[in-house]
Coordinates of C-alpha atoms and ligand atoms in Angstrom, one line a residue:
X1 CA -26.7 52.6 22.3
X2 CA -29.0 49.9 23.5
X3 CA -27.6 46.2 23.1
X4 CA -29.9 43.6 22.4
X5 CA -33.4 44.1 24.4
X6 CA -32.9 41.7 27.1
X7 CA -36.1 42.5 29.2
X8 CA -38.0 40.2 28.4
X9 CA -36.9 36.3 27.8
X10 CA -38.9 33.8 26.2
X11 CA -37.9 30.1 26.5
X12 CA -39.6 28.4 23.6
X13 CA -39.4 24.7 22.8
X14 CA -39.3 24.5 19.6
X15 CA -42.6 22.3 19.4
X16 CA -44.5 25.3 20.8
X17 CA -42.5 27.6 19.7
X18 CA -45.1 29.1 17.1
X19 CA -48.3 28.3 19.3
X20 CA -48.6 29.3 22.9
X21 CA -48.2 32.5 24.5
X22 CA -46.0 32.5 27.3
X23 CA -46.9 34.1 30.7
X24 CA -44.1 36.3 32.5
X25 CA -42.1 35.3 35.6
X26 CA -42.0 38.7 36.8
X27 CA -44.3 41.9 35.5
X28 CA -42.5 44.3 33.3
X29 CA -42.0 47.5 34.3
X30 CA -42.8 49.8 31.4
X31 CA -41.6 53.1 31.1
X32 CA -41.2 56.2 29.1
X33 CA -38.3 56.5 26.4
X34 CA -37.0 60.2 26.7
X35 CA -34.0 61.9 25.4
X36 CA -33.0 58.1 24.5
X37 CA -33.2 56.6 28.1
X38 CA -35.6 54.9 29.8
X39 CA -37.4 56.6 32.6
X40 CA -41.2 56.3 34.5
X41 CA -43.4 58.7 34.3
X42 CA -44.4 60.5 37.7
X43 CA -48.1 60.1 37.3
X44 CA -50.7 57.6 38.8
X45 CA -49.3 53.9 38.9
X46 CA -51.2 52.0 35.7
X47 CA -51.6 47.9 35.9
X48 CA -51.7 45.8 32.3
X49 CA -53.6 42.7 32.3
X50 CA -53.1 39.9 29.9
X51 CA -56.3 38.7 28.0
X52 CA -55.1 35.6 28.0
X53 CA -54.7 35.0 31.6
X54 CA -56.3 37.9 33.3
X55 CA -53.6 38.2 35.7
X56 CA -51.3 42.1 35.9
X57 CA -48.5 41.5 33.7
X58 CA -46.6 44.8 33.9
X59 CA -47.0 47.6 35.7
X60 CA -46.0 51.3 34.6
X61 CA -46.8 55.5 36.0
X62 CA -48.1 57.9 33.6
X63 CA -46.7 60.9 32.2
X64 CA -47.7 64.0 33.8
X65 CA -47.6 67.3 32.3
X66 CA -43.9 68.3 33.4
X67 CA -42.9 64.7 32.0
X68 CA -44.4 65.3 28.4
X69 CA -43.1 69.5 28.3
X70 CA -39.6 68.0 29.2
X71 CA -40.0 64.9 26.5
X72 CA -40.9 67.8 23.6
X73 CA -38.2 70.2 24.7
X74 CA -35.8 67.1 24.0
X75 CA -37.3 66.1 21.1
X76 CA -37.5 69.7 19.9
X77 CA -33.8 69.9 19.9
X78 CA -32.5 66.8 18.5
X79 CA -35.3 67.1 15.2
X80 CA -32.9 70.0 14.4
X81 CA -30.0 67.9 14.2
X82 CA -32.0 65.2 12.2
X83 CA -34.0 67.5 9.4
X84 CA -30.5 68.7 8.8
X85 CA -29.5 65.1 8.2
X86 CA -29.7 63.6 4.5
X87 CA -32.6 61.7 3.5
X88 CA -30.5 58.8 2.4
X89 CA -28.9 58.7 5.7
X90 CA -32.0 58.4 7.7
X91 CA -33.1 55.7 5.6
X92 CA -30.5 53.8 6.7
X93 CA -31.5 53.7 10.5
X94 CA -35.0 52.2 9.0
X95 CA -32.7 49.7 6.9
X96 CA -31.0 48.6 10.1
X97 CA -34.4 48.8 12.1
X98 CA -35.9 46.4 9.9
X99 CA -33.4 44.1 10.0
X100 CA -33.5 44.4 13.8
X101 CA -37.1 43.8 13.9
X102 CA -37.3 40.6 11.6
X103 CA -34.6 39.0 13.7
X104 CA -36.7 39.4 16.8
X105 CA -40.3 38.6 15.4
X106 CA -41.2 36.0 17.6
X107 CA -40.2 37.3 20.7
X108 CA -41.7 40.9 19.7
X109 CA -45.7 38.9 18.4
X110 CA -45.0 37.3 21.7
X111 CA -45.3 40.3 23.8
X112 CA -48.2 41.9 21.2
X113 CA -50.5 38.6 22.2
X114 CA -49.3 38.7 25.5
X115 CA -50.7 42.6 26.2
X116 CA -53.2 42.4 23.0
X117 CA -54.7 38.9 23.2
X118 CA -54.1 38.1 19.3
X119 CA -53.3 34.6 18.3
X120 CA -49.1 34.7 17.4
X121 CA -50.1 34.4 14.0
X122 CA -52.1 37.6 13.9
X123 CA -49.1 39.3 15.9
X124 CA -46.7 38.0 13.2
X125 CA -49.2 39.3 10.7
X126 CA -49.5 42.5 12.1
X127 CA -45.6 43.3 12.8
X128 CA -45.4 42.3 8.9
X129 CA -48.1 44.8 8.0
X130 CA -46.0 47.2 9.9
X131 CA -43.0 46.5 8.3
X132 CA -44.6 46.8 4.8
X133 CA -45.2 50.8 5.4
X134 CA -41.2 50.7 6.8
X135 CA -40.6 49.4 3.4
X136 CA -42.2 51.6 1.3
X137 CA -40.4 54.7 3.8
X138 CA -37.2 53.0 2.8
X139 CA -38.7 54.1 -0.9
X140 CA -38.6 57.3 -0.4
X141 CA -35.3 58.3 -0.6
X142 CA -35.6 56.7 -4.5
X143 CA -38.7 58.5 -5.2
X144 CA -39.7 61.4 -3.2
X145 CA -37.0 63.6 -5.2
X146 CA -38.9 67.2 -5.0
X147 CA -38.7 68.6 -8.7
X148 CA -37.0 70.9 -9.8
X149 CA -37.3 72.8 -13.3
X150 CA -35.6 75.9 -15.2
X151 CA -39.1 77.8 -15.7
X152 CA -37.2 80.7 -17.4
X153 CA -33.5 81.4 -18.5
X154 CA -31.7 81.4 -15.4
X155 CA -34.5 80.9 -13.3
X156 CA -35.4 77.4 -11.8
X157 CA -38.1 76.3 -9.7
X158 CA -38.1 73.2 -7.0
X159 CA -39.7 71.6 -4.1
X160 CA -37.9 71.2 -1.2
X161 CA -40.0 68.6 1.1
X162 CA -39.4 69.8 4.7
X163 CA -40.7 68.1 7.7
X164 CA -43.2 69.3 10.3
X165 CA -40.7 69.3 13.5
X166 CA -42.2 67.8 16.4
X167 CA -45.2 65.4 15.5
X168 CA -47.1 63.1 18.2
X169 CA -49.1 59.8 17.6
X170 CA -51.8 58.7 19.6
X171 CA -52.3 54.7 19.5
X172 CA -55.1 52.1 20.3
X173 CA -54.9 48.7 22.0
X174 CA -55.9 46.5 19.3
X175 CA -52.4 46.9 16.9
X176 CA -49.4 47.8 19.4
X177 CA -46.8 47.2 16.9
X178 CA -48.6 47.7 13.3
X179 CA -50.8 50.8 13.8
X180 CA -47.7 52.6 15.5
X181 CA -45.6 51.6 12.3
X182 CA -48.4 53.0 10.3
X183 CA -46.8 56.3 10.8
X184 CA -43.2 55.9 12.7
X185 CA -41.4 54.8 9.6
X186 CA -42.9 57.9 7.5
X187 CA -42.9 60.3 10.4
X188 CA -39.2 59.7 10.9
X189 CA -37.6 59.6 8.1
X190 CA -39.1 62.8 6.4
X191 CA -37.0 64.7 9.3
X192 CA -39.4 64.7 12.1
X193 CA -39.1 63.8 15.7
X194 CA -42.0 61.5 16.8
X195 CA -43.3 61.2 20.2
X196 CA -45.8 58.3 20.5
X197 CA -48.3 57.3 23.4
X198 CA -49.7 54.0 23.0
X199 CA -52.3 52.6 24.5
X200 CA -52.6 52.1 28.0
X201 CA -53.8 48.7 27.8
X202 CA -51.0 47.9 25.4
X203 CA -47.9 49.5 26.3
X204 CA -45.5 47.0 26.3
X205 CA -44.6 46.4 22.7
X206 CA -43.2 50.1 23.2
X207 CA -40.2 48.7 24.6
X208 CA -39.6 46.7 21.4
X209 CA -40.1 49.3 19.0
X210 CA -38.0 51.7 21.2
X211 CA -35.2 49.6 21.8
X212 CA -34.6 47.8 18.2
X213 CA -34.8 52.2 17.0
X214 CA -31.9 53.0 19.5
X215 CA -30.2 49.9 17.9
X216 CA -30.8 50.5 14.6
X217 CA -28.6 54.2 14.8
X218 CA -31.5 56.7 15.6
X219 CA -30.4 59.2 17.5
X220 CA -31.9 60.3 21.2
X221 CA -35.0 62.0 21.1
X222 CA -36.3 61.3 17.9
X223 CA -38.4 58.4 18.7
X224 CA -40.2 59.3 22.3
X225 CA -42.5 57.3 24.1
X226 CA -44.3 58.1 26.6
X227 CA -46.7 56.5 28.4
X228 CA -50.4 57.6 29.9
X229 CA -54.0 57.5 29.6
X230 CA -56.3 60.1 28.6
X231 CA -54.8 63.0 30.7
X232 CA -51.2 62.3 29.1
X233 CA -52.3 62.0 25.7
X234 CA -54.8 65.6 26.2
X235 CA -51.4 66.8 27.5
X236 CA -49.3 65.8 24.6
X237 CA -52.1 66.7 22.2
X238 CA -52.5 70.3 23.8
X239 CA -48.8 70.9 23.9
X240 CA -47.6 74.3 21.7
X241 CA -44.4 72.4 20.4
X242 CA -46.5 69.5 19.0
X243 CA -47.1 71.0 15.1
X244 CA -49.3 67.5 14.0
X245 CA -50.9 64.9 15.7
X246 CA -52.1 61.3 14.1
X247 CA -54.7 59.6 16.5
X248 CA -56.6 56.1 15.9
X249 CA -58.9 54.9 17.8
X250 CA -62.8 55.2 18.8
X251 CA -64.7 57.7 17.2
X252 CA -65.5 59.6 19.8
X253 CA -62.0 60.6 20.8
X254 CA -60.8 60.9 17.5
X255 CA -63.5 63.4 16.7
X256 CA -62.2 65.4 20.2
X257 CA -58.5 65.0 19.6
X258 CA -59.3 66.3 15.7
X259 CA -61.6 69.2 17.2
X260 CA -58.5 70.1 20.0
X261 CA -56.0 69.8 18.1
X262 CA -57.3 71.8 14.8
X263 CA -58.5 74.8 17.2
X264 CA -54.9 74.9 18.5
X265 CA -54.1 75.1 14.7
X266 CA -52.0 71.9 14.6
X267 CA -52.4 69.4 11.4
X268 CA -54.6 66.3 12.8
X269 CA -55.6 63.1 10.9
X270 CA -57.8 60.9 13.0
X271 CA -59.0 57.6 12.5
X272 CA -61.9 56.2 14.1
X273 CA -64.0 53.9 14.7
X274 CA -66.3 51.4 12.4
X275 CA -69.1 49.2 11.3
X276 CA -68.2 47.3 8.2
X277 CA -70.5 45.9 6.3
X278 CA -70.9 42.8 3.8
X279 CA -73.3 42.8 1.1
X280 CA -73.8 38.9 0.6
X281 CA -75.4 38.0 -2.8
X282 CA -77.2 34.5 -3.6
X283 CA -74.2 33.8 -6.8
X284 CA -71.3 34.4 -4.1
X285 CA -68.8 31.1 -4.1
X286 CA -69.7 29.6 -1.4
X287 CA -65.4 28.6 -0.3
X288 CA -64.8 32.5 -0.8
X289 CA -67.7 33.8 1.4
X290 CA -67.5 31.0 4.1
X291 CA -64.0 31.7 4.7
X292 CA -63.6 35.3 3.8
X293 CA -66.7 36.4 6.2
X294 CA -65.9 34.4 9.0
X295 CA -62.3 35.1 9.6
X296 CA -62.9 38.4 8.6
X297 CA -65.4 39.1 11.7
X298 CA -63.6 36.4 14.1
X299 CA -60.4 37.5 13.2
X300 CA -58.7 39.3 16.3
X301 CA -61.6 38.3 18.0
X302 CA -63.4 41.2 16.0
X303 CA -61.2 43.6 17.7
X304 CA -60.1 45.1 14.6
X305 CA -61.7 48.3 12.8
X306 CA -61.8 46.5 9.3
X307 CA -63.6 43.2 10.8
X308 CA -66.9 42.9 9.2
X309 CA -69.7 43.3 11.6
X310 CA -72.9 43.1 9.5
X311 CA -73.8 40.7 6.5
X312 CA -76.6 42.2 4.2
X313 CA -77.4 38.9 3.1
X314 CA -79.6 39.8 -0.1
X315 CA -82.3 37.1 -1.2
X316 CA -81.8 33.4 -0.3
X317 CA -78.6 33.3 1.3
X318 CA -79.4 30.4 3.5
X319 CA -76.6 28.1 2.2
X320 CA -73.6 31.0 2.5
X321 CA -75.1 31.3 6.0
X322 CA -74.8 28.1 6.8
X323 CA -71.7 27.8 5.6
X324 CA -70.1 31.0 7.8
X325 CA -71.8 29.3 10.9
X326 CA -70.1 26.0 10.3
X327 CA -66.6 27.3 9.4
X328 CA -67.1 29.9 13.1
X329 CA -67.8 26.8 14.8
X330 CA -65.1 25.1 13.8
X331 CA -62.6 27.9 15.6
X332 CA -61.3 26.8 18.9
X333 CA -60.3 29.5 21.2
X334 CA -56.6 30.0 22.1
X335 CA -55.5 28.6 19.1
X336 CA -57.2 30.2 16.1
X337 CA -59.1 32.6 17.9
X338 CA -57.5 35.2 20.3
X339 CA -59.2 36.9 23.8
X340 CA -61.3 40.0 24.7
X341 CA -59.1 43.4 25.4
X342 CA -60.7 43.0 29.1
X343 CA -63.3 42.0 31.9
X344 CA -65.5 44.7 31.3
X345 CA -65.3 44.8 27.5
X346 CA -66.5 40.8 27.7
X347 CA -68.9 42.1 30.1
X348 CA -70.4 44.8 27.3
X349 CA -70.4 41.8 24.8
X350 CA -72.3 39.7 26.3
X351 CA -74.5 42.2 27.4
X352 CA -75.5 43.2 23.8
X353 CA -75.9 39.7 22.9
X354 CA -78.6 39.7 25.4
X355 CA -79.8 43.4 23.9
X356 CA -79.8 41.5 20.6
X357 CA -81.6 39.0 21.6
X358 CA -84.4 40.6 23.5
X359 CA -84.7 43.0 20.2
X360 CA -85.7 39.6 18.5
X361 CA -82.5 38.4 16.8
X362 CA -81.9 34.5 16.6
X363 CA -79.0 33.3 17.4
X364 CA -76.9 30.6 15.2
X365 CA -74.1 30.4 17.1
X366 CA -73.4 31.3 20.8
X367 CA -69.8 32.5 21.7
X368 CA -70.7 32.7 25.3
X369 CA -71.0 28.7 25.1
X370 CA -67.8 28.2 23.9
X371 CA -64.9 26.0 25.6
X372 CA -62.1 28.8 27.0
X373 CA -58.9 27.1 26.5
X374 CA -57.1 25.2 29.4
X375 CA -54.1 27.0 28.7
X376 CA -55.1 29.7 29.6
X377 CA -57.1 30.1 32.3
X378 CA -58.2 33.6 33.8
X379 CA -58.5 35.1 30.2
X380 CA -61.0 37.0 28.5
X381 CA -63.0 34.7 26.4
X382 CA -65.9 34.8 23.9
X383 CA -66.3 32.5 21.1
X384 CA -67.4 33.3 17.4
X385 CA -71.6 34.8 17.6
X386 CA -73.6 34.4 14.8
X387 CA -77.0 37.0 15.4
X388 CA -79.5 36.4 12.5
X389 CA -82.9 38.4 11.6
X390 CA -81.3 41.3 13.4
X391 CA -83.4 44.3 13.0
X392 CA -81.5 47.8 10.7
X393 CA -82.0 49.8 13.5
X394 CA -81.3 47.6 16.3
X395 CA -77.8 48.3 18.7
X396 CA -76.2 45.4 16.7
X397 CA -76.7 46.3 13.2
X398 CA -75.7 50.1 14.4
X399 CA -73.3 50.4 16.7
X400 CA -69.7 49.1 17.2
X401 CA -69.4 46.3 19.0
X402 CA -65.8 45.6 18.8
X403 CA -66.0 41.4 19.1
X404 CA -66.6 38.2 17.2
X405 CA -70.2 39.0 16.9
X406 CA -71.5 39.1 13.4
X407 CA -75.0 40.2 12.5
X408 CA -77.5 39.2 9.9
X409 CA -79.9 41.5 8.6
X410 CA -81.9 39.6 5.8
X411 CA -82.8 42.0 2.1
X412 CA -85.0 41.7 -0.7
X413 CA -82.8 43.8 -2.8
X414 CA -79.8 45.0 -3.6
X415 CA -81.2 48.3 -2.7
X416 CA -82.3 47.7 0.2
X417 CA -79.0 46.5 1.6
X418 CA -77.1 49.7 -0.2
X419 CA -79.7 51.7 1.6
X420 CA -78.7 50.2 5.3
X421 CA -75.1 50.5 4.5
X422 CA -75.6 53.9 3.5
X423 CA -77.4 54.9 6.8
X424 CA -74.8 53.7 8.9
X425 CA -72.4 57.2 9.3
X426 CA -69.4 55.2 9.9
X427 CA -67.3 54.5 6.4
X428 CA -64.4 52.2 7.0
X429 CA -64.8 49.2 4.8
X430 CA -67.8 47.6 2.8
X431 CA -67.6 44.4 1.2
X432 CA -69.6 42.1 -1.7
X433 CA -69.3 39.0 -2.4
X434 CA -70.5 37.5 -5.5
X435 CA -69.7 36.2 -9.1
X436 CA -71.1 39.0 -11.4
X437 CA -69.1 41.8 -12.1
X438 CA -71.6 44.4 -13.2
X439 CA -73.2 44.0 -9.4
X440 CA -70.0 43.8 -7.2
X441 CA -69.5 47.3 -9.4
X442 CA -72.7 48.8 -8.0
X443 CA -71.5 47.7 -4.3
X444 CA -67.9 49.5 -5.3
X445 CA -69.9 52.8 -6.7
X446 CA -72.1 52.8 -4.4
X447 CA -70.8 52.0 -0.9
X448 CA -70.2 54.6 1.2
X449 CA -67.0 53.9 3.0
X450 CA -63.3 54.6 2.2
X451 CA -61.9 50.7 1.4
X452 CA -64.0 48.4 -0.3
X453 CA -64.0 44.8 -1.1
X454 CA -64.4 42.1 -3.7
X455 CA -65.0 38.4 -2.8
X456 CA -62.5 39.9 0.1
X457 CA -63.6 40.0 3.8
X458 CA -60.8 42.3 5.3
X459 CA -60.4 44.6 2.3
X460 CA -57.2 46.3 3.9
X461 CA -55.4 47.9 0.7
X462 CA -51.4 47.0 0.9
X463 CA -48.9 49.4 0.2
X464 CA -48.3 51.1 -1.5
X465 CA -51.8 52.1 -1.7
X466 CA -53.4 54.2 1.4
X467 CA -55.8 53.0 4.5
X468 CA -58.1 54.7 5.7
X469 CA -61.7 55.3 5.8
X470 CA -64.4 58.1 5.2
X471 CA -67.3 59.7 7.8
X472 CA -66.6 58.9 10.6
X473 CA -64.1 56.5 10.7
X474 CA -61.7 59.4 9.5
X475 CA -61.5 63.1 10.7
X476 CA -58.8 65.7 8.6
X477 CA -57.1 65.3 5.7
X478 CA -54.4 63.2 3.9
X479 CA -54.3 59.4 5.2
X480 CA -52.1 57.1 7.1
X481 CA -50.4 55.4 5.0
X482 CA -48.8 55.6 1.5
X483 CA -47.7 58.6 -1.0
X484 CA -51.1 60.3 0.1
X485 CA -49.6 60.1 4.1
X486 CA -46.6 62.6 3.0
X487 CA -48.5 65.9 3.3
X488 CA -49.6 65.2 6.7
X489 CA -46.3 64.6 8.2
X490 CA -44.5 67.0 5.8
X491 CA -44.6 70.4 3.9
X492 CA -43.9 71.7 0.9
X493 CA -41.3 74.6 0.3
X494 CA -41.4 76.1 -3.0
X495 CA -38.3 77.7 -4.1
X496 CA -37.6 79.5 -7.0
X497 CA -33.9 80.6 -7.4
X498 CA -31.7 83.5 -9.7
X499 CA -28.0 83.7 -9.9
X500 CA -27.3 86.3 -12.3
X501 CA -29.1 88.6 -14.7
X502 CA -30.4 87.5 -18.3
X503 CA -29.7 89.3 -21.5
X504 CA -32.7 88.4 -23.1
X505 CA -35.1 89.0 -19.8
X506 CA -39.0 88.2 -19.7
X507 CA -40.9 89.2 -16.7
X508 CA -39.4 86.7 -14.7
X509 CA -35.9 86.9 -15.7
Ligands
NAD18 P1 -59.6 54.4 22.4 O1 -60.3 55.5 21.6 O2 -60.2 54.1 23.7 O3 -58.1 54.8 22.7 C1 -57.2 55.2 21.6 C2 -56.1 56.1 22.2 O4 -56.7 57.3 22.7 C3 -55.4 55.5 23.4 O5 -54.0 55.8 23.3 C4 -56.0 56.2 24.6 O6 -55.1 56.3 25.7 C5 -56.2 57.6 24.0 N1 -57.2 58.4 24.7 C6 -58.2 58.0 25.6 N2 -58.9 59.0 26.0 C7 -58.4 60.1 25.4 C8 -58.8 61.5 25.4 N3 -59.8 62.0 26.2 N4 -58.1 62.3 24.6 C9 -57.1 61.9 23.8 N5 -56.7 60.6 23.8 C10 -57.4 59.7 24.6 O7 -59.5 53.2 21.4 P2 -59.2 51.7 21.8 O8 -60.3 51.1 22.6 O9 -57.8 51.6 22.3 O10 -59.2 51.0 20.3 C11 -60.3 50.5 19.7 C12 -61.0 51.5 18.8 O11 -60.0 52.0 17.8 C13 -62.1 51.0 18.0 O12 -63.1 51.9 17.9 C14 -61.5 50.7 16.6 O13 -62.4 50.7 15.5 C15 -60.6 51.9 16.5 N6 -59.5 51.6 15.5 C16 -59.6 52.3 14.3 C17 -58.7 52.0 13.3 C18 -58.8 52.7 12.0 O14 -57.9 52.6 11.2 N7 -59.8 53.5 11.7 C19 -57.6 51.1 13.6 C20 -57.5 50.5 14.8 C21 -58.5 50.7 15.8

């Protein structure tokens, strides 16, 4: 077992303790977790750069075919051992796991900004998240109890909740720790054995999550990571021993990894990608929608697939408006505002603010003019863009653009905004904000996307209640989180059971 993870060393004062990201001495070398050990990969070599300071900070090989068919054999045989342990008992690796993970918080949002370029407080935030869906898999074993029933004298029927074996999870950059814990806790203590391949660009937290497991009790080869790009993750989605696979990510892929996987006959939920919308009403409360709409689009520097990314702002809105602009402005970079995944995706940013603008946007506020912080030099930087008069079917009201970039597309009507939000064949999240009930109900009927929003700017349900979106920002069935999450990582066995013959027998007895 795995003392306490010693590979990385932070060396806070306590007055920064909560504020700055600290660079490495040395890069990390990341590798897979197989069979409980750590070992690389034997692929091509793969270099992570920190958004904050643009420089490699650990280095790692990707997992080649023979890599991921020896990782599944491994976790093949150990999910045997574990489906056959009691429910109760593999809730108490999760119990232990938590209590691992709390008492390493810091350290562990350290290394999430560090690869992910979040603030620490929306690394905090998002282990928490994370640790919200552990909780409610540390319910199950109180509620999940089958049901069982005598449906005729001497004869009973029950469920018998059985897991799906091997299961894998494919994970974007933008949530190392949370989106993986989406499904882990779940995933493991149904009885499966999980192997995970995160993101490329984000594959240190991995070592984290890996180590605190091993910690915690779980035993080798039920938690498996393995590390790769596209090649690795085709690999581990293609492989025959791999009954479901839970992707999130861009659209695209999740739309291939849903169409592989499903016409290999495997279970697939797939999250994608998004364009969220805000309908913006003249009553709104001006504190609720200044705040709520800009943090919600500058948030993880918009790298997050519930950030808004259009206001519908219906009527005259001018004095909300104002009011987002001022409160963006007022973010400084580095400390309430985190950095750009990487050079190239800063690149594609400012490129579609120029696209924007040459479609005949105005822009409020420029994010390319903003101050990068002196702390961090190198980094990826863009600071909160305000686009207004942006045209429904220009690039920026349609497409995702996946940064602090917010676009205005002025309404007449209430209609007319429902009718853009509608277009748009994404269906993450939609918002309102306003003060009259009977039209923030409208927005809720009529919205086309799978989490809605009132007077709230990130309306991310909490558990026990499910995320996920609709169209496509979600391909299969079941979601990610929450009660509705159990089919997709588990089955149901119906039993139906007869000791001895019935004097008084019906059909069934
Ligand atoms: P991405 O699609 O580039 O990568 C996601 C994962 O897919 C990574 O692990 C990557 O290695 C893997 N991958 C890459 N090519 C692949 C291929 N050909 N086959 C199989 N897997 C492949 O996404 P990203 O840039 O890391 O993350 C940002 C995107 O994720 C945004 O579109 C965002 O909206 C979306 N996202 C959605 C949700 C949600 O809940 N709907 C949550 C977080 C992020």
């Amino acid at each position: 077992m795995a003392g306490n993870p010693t590979w990385v060393k932070w060396s806070f004062g306590e007055e920064d303790k909560l504020s700055l990201i600290k660079r490495v001495d040395n890069q990390i070398q990341v590798e897979n977790f197989v069979g409980g050990q750590w070992k690389s990969g034997q692929g091509e070599s793969i270099e992570v750069e920190s958004p904050y300071f643009g420089d490699v900070v650990a280095v790692m090989k990707a997992s080649t075919q023979a890599d991921v068919d020896e990782a599944v054999g491994l976790a093949k045989q150990a999910q045997i051992g574990w489906e056959a342990t009691p429910l109760k008992e593999r809730t108490q690796v999760l119990f232990r796991f938590r209590e691992n993970l709390l008492a390493h918080l810091d350290e562990m949002a350290n290394t999430v900004s560090l690869e992910s370029g979040k603030t620490l407080g929306e690394s905090r935030a998002g282990i928490l998240k994370g640790v919200e869906v552990l909780e409610f898999a540390l319910s199950l074993q109180n509620l999940d109890q089958g049901g069982r029933m005598e449906v005729s004298r001497g004869v009973s029927c029950e469920y018998r909740r059985i897991p799906k074996g091997v299961v894998a999870s494919l994970t974007p950059f933008n949530f190392p720790a949370m989106v993986p814990m989406w499904t882990i806790p779940i995933a493991i203590v149904l009885g499966n054995a999980y192997i995970w391949k995160p993101s490329e660009k984000t594959p240190i937290t991995s070592k984290w999550i890996a180590d605190l497991f091993t910690k915690a009790g779980l035993p080798a080869g039920i938690l498996t990571v393995l590390q790769g790009g596209a090649d690795t993750a085709q690999a581990v989605v293609g492989h025959s021993d791999v009954s479901t696979v839970s992707f999130v990510g861009s659209t695209s892929i999740a739309e291939r990894v849903y169409q592989q996987g499903t016409a290999a006959g495997k279970r697939v939920l797939a999250l994608g990608g998004a364009k969220n919308h805000i309908v913006l009403l003249p009553d709104a409360d001006l504190d609720l929608c200044g705040k709520g709409i800009s943090d919600s689009f500058t948030g993880c520097a918009g790298q997050r697939c519930m950030a808004a990314s259009v206001v519908l702002a219906v009527g005259d809105s001018q004095v909300h408006i104002d009011r987002i602009v001022q409160r963006a402005k007022s973010l400084e970079l580095g400390r309430d505002m985190g950095a750009i995944i990487t050079k190239q995706q800063l690149q594609f940013l400012h490129e579609s603010i120029e696209k924007a603008e040459a479609a005949g946007a105005k822009i409020l506020l420029d994010g390319r003019q903003a101050t990068p912080p002196a702390d961090y030099k190198g980094g990826f930087w863009l600071g909160p863009t305000v686009l207004d008069q942006v045209l429904p079917e220009s690039e920026a009201a349609r497409i995702e653009l996946f940064g602090p970039i917010i676009s205005i597309i002025r309404c007449q009507t209430i209609s007319e905004a429902m009718q853009i939000e509608n277009s748009n064949a994404y269906g993450n999240a939609c918002s309102v904000f306003t003060k009259t009930g009977a039209l923030a109900e409208r927005v809720i009927r009529e919205a086309k996307a799978g989490m809605v929003g009132v007077n709230v700017g990130v309306p991310v349900p909490r558990e026990p209640f499910s995320f996920g979106g609709i169209g496509l920002s979600k391909f299969g069935q079941g979601e990610i989180t929450g009660e509705h999450s159990l089919p997709v990582w588990s089955d149901l066995k119906k039993v139906t059971i007869k000791w001895e013959a019935q004097s008084d027998a019906n059909w069934m007895s």
